Every structure is written in C-alpha cells, then in structure tokens.
Amino acid sequence: MIPSLAEAQPGCGLDPKGEPSLFYDRALTDRFVTREDLRDVIALCTNGEVLVSEGYQDEVRVQNLLALIRIGWKAYRCTRPVPYPVLRDLGSEARPVHPTEDAGVMVNQARQMLAEAARQEVSDIHLVMDANGRMGTVLMRVYGDLRRVRQMKLHEAEELAGVIYGVMAEEGEGHYNPSAPQKARIGIRGGHLPPGLHGIRIQSTPILGGSMMVLRLLPKDVGVDGDSLSETLCGLGYTPEQGTQMSRLLDHASGITVISGPTGSGKTTTLVAALKSLRSRQHTRHLLTLEDPPEYQIEGVRQIPVQHEDWGRHIEEVMRLDPDIVMVGEVRSREGAVGTLQVANTGHLVLTTVHANSAWKILARLLDLCDKPENQTLLYDPSVLRGLVAQRLVQTLCSHCSRPLEEDDSSIPVRDAGILRTLLGHRWAQARRRGPGCPRCQTGQGALMGIAGRSVVAEVVTTTRDLLHQAREEGVEQAERAWTRHPDSLTMARHWLMRFAQGEVEYDSRRGLDLVLEEEAEWSAERIGEGP
C-alpha cells in the first residue's frame, strides 16, 4: 500500500501545503512513467518524492509501477497522495505524439475501458468533459450506483470521445461534435466489442461548461432463460403470482399491456422475455416491433428501427404489414398513444412502455396524452387496456457476507425501525444488512462490497370493468386506492417489504419507491413475510 504523508520519512518531500511544481521533474517522470494512461496519475520529484493522484493508490497498475520505481530509482524517499488536478496541471504541457499512433493508443484505451466495464457488469459509462476545470471524468454505473473511476486531461477525454464516436462506432452522424447532440452505436462488425456485449448505444450532448457522452452497454445475456414466462420473470425478481398474471395478460388475442419504470429499471429485459415467450408459445403469429433503435435481436421477431419523431407514422404503416402482435418501444407523444390504442382496438395484442412512477399512473399518463373523449373511452375499456405493470431494480445483498440487521440497526431511522419491527413481527430476525464484501460478491470495489446484483420489485394490475369504471367516475387515484386496499394487491412497496423480510435487500435499497411505512400497517406481518 502507498504510505500516507504522515508515514513519510522525517524531512522527506514537501509539507502538506508545499508547492509540487518546485520539485517536479518532467524528464525523470517520462523515464519511469511510460504508460500514457498513468501520466496524470504518477509524477516524480527531484526531492525523491513520488506524487500519486488521490483515488488511484490501490490500483494494481499503480502499485506495480510504484514497486518498479522504488527498485529502479535510487533517490526514492517516499510516496505522497495529492489531488488529481495537481498532477493534471503539472503535466499540462503537450507531448508530441504521432496522430496515427495517438489514435491507436486511444482505441486501445477505449477497448480496455469497455472490457473492464463489461467484466464488472457496468450498465452505463459517463464521459464528462469539463471545459472550465480543464479535465475529463469517467464514471461507471454498477448495480444502479454511479461512481467515479478515473480523471484525465480535457484534451485526452475529448480525444477518447472522438475515437469512440468517430472510429469505433458503426452508426454515427459524421465526425464527433461536442457542441451538438449526437447518437451512434458500436456493433459487432467493427471488432471493438468486448466479450459479453451485444452492442453499445452512444449518446452525447453539450452541457453547461462542457460536454458529456453516455455509453449504454447492452449485454448478450439479458437473463431471460426459462421454460415459461412465469419462470423467467421469477428469475428477474417477479413473484410467482405476478408471473402468472403476466402470462395471462399475454394469452389474450388483443388488447394492450403497458410497462413503466425509469431509465435503467429493466423494462427492456422484461419486454424481451415477453416477446420470446410469445414467439415460442404462438409461433404461428406474426410479431412486429417498433424500436428506437432495436437493442437486442430476437429470433423470429420482425424488428423495425424508427426515429422517435416518427412513431405515429410508423404505427399507421405497421398495420399494413399484417401483424398479430406488436411491440411499440415507448409511447411518448399524443400520436404514438392514439396510434397504439388503435392497434390494440383492432384485434392486435400490443406491448409498450411509458415513463410513469407506478402502475396506476400509467393510466393517468395515457389520459393526458389521449386528450380527446373518443380516445379516452378506449382507456376505460378492459378489453383494450388489459394490464398496467410498473417495476424498479433494487440492489440485492450478498447471501455469503450479509449480516443480521438486529445486530446493528443504527443505519435505519429509529421511527422507521420501530414500524418495520411491528410490520415484520418475528420476521425481523431474518432481515439483513450489507456485509463487508467477500470473494463471492466483489473484491477491490468498495462501492459494491456486499452487493450481489440487482433484482426487480414490481406491481402488476390486471384491469377490470369495475376498477376502470371507478377510475372514470371518481378519478384514477380513487381506483388506485380501491385496488391497493385489496389484500391480494402487491404494490412495489409491498414487494420490497417482502424481500426485506426475507433478508434479500437492505433498508437503503428502498430509494425511489413510494414507500410510506405507516400506510402498510394494515397489511399484516404474516402477509409481508410470505414472500415468493
């Protein structure tokens, strides 16, 4: 491990408020630090001190180079961590690099970054370029948490973004332009994808004081294997009862089922599972999808790429392609909502998604989009609007290193802990908290220690004539309250409580859920503890 400043030899190097530039030696640094990706991480000083960017001290590549420096540099005295901008500014003078060689180096760096991200099951990579601070930052989202993994000089970040967009992407819009929104995709043809990925979706945009690029990593295996849809959905986190509900919704010959959830909530995975199930169960029916763009190729399904502003036109055109089942990637506009309802109302089974916070808020959202009475009438017809589904992804605890919550529940507010104890009853003893991490869950990544992955919590509403009549006469909120009061109704909050009672998730995983513990007091501890 790198010695801290306090552990340095007496009289070694600079005091904490010293000026590194007085001692920095460019030639000495270039002699030992030959890797371009470490030039902003390690610097050598004439006083025998080695400066290391904070946050990089424990990286294997850094530790290996420091070991070589200690062996090969006789003047070495101690190592000192410093803020990243210090080394960035020290090395700000440009180094001459041949353009073709520079592009090759950047492509290799990008490939290494993508390979490491795929290995860690990263869902998104953010490359943020701060023109004011003259630096670039790489962040990665793992199991829902966004964490910083690297900083670099601004020009290096821009070159990295340019290579990703201009060299590695197969479907781009010309050269990379940080001053305008752009999108592209990295596919299998270019040979840049690491093992385990089916593709990478790229979106860039200017932001105040700079620009950013986000890469969405699309894994080959989306975890939808199973002998039945119910079994597959249970593998994703749905309860067996919810899986059965979903299967029944797809058994209809017509009508629409709508899935909601924020970006990154697993909606695409659920849709892929549903489409694969429909293809295997109803192989004599014609399946079409409209997607912007198609993320996963599904055998036996005709997938049509569309531009988001063309949803309404494409929905009209798809009716002339003789479909039996249609999946519309997302309803975003009035034209898209009305067109999707018309498809469902003319004898077709339809799947789609919208952005809404709960299952019943899907109906509220569609009513906003379908502002004409004749279109709203269709939304109150249970033969047209069949199902409302909402889901979130929550982090699941590592079963090998998690700890009993009753040993230490200090991380939970006292009031909430009391309510949970009452709700769970004897099941409180089974509740768990995050452990310290182990080889089974993760090594070396503190933000993920004790986390095994992510799983779905969901609510599935099968519409009825009575519920939709109440929604029409008294409002969507009243219909939602009536549904929620039913003892068999499983809201996302209740689904989370069941998983919490089984020791699968921790208290902090409830973020993003509309969970009001007091309102669940009527739901018995026995029901919460049943679980899937």
mmCIF file of N, CA, C and O in Angstrom, residues 117-118 121-124 185 193-201 216-224 268-269 272 276 295-297:
data_model
loop_
_atom_site.group_PDB
_atom_site.id
_atom_site.type_symbol
_atom_site.label_atom_id
_atom_site.label_comp_id
_atom_site.label_asym_id
_atom_site.label_seq_id
_atom_site.Cartn_x
_atom_site.Cartn_y
_atom_site.Cartn_z
ATOM 1 N N ALA A 117 -15.382 -2.605 -18.030
ATOM 2 C CA ALA A 117 -16.771 -2.301 -17.697
ATOM 3 C C ALA A 117 -17.661 -3.529 -17.892
ATOM 4 O O ALA A 117 -18.527 -3.811 -17.063
ATOM 5 N N ALA A 118 -17.452 -4.257 -18.976
ATOM 6 C CA ALA A 118 -18.246 -5.460 -19.223
ATOM 7 C C ALA A 118 -17.976 -6.504 -18.148
ATOM 8 O O ALA A 118 -18.896 -7.188 -17.691
ATOM 9 N N GLU A 121 -19.921 -5.816 -15.083
ATOM 10 C CA GLU A 121 -21.369 -5.715 -15.300
ATOM 11 C C GLU A 121 -21.854 -4.269 -15.183
ATOM 12 O O GLU A 121 -22.918 -3.984 -14.617
ATOM 13 N N VAL A 122 -21.076 -3.358 -15.732
ATOM 14 C CA VAL A 122 -21.450 -1.941 -15.765
ATOM 15 C C VAL A 122 -22.590 -1.765 -16.768
ATOM 16 O O VAL A 122 -22.570 -2.337 -17.861
ATOM 17 N N SER A 123 -23.579 -0.965 -16.422
ATOM 18 C CA SER A 123 -24.694 -0.720 -17.342
ATOM 19 C C SER A 123 -24.473 0.535 -18.177
ATOM 20 O O SER A 123 -24.910 0.585 -19.333
ATOM 21 N N ASP A 124 -23.806 1.546 -17.611
ATOM 22 C CA ASP A 124 -23.596 2.809 -18.319
ATOM 23 C C ASP A 124 -22.216 3.370 -17.985
ATOM 24 O O ASP A 124 -21.743 3.237 -16.850
ATOM 25 N N ARG A 185 -23.899 3.967 -32.390
ATOM 26 C CA ARG A 185 -23.935 2.623 -31.827
ATOM 27 C C ARG A 185 -22.667 1.887 -32.212
ATOM 28 O O ARG A 185 -22.201 1.995 -33.350
ATOM 29 N N LEU A 193 -16.143 -4.644 -29.736
ATOM 30 C CA LEU A 193 -16.925 -5.047 -28.574
ATOM 31 C C LEU A 193 -16.181 -6.098 -27.754
ATOM 32 O O LEU A 193 -15.651 -7.063 -28.313
ATOM 33 N N PRO A 194 -16.136 -5.943 -26.449
ATOM 34 C CA PRO A 194 -15.539 -6.979 -25.597
ATOM 35 C C PRO A 194 -16.483 -8.162 -25.466
ATOM 36 O O PRO A 194 -17.680 -8.059 -25.770
ATOM 37 N N PRO A 195 -15.977 -9.309 -25.029
ATOM 38 C CA PRO A 195 -16.844 -10.467 -24.830
ATOM 39 C C PRO A 195 -17.984 -10.132 -23.870
ATOM 40 O O PRO A 195 -17.807 -9.411 -22.897
ATOM 41 N N GLY A 196 -19.147 -10.674 -24.175
ATOM 42 C CA GLY A 196 -20.294 -10.492 -23.302
ATOM 43 C C GLY A 196 -21.233 -9.378 -23.695
ATOM 44 O O GLY A 196 -22.332 -9.279 -23.164
ATOM 45 N N LEU A 197 -20.813 -8.521 -24.649
ATOM 46 C CA LEU A 197 -21.672 -7.407 -25.063
ATOM 47 C C LEU A 197 -22.245 -7.649 -26.453
ATOM 48 O O LEU A 197 -21.548 -8.112 -27.362
ATOM 49 N N HIS A 198 -23.513 -7.303 -26.598
ATOM 50 C CA HIS A 198 -24.188 -7.392 -27.884
ATOM 51 C C HIS A 198 -24.041 -6.084 -28.666
ATOM 52 O O HIS A 198 -24.064 -6.058 -29.894
ATOM 53 N N GLY A 199 -23.893 -4.980 -27.945
ATOM 54 C CA GLY A 199 -23.756 -3.681 -28.579
ATOM 55 C C GLY A 199 -23.591 -2.597 -27.526
ATOM 56 O O GLY A 199 -23.717 -2.849 -26.323
ATOM 57 N N ILE A 200 -23.286 -1.390 -27.985
ATOM 58 C CA ILE A 200 -23.143 -0.237 -27.101
ATOM 59 C C ILE A 200 -23.856 0.940 -27.750
ATOM 60 O O ILE A 200 -23.566 1.303 -28.893
ATOM 61 N N ARG A 201 -24.791 1.538 -27.037
ATOM 62 C CA ARG A 201 -25.526 2.694 -27.532
ATOM 63 C C ARG A 201 -24.847 3.959 -27.037
ATOM 64 O O ARG A 201 -24.536 4.073 -25.850
ATOM 65 N N ARG A 216 -24.374 3.230 -23.199
ATOM 66 C CA ARG A 216 -25.225 2.197 -22.591
ATOM 67 C C ARG A 216 -24.737 0.838 -23.095
ATOM 68 O O ARG A 216 -24.780 0.555 -24.292
ATOM 69 N N LEU A 217 -24.265 -0.001 -22.191
ATOM 70 C CA LEU A 217 -23.736 -1.305 -22.544
ATOM 71 C C LEU A 217 -24.868 -2.327 -22.608
ATOM 72 O O LEU A 217 -25.642 -2.457 -21.650
ATOM 73 N N LEU A 218 -24.954 -3.039 -23.708
ATOM 74 C CA LEU A 218 -26.034 -3.998 -23.937
ATOM 75 C C LEU A 218 -25.465 -5.412 -23.892
ATOM 76 O O LEU A 218 -24.804 -5.852 -24.835
ATOM 77 N N PRO A 219 -25.693 -6.137 -22.807
ATOM 78 C CA PRO A 219 -25.124 -7.485 -22.687
ATOM 79 C C PRO A 219 -25.825 -8.481 -23.601
ATOM 80 O O PRO A 219 -27.005 -8.324 -23.930
ATOM 81 N N LYS A 220 -25.075 -9.503 -24.026
ATOM 82 C CA LYS A 220 -25.670 -10.562 -24.848
ATOM 83 C C LYS A 220 -26.716 -11.334 -24.061
ATOM 84 O O LYS A 220 -27.785 -11.647 -24.550
ATOM 85 N N ASP A 221 -26.362 -11.686 -22.833
ATOM 86 C CA ASP A 221 -27.267 -12.457 -21.991
ATOM 87 C C ASP A 221 -28.065 -11.500 -21.126
ATOM 88 O O ASP A 221 -27.529 -10.876 -20.221
ATOM 89 N N VAL A 222 -29.356 -11.366 -21.434
ATOM 90 C CA VAL A 222 -30.203 -10.454 -20.657
ATOM 91 C C VAL A 222 -30.982 -11.203 -19.581
ATOM 92 O O VAL A 222 -31.918 -10.671 -18.992
ATOM 93 N N GLY A 223 -30.593 -12.459 -19.331
ATOM 94 C CA GLY A 223 -31.171 -13.189 -18.212
ATOM 95 C C GLY A 223 -32.622 -13.540 -18.375
ATOM 96 O O GLY A 223 -33.415 -13.403 -17.455
ATOM 97 N N VAL A 224 -33.018 -13.975 -19.582
ATOM 98 C CA VAL A 224 -34.420 -14.302 -19.821
ATOM 99 C C VAL A 224 -34.583 -15.770 -20.202
ATOM 100 O O VAL A 224 -35.441 -16.127 -20.991
ATOM 101 N N THR A 268 -36.668 -3.179 -20.738
ATOM 102 C CA THR A 268 -36.297 -3.874 -21.969
ATOM 103 C C THR A 268 -36.141 -5.366 -21.737
ATOM 104 O O THR A 268 -36.583 -6.187 -22.545
ATOM 105 N N THR A 269 -35.526 -5.737 -20.617
ATOM 106 C CA THR A 269 -35.351 -7.157 -20.307
ATOM 107 C C THR A 269 -36.699 -7.847 -20.161
ATOM 108 O O THR A 269 -36.906 -8.963 -20.658
ATOM 109 N N VAL A 272 -38.199 -8.243 -23.622
ATOM 110 C CA VAL A 272 -37.546 -9.331 -24.362
ATOM 111 C C VAL A 272 -38.066 -10.687 -23.879
ATOM 112 O O VAL A 272 -38.342 -11.583 -24.683
ATOM 113 N N LYS A 276 -40.006 -13.275 -26.341
ATOM 114 C CA LYS A 276 -39.504 -14.636 -26.540
ATOM 115 C C LYS A 276 -40.559 -15.656 -26.151
ATOM 116 O O LYS A 276 -40.699 -16.701 -26.805
ATOM 117 N N GLU A 295 -32.506 -2.880 -29.590
ATOM 118 C CA GLU A 295 -31.334 -3.117 -28.749
ATOM 119 C C GLU A 295 -30.865 -4.556 -28.815
ATOM 120 O O GLU A 295 -29.670 -4.826 -28.768
ATOM 121 N N TYR A 296 -31.798 -5.504 -28.893
ATOM 122 C CA TYR A 296 -31.457 -6.915 -28.929
ATOM 123 C C TYR A 296 -32.171 -7.571 -30.113
ATOM 124 O O TYR A 296 -33.360 -7.354 -30.321
ATOM 125 N N GLN A 297 -31.439 -8.369 -30.859
ATOM 126 C CA GLN A 297 -32.056 -9.101 -31.953
ATOM 127 C C GLN A 297 -32.738 -10.347 -31.395
ATOM 128 O O GLN A 297 -32.120 -11.150 -30.696
#
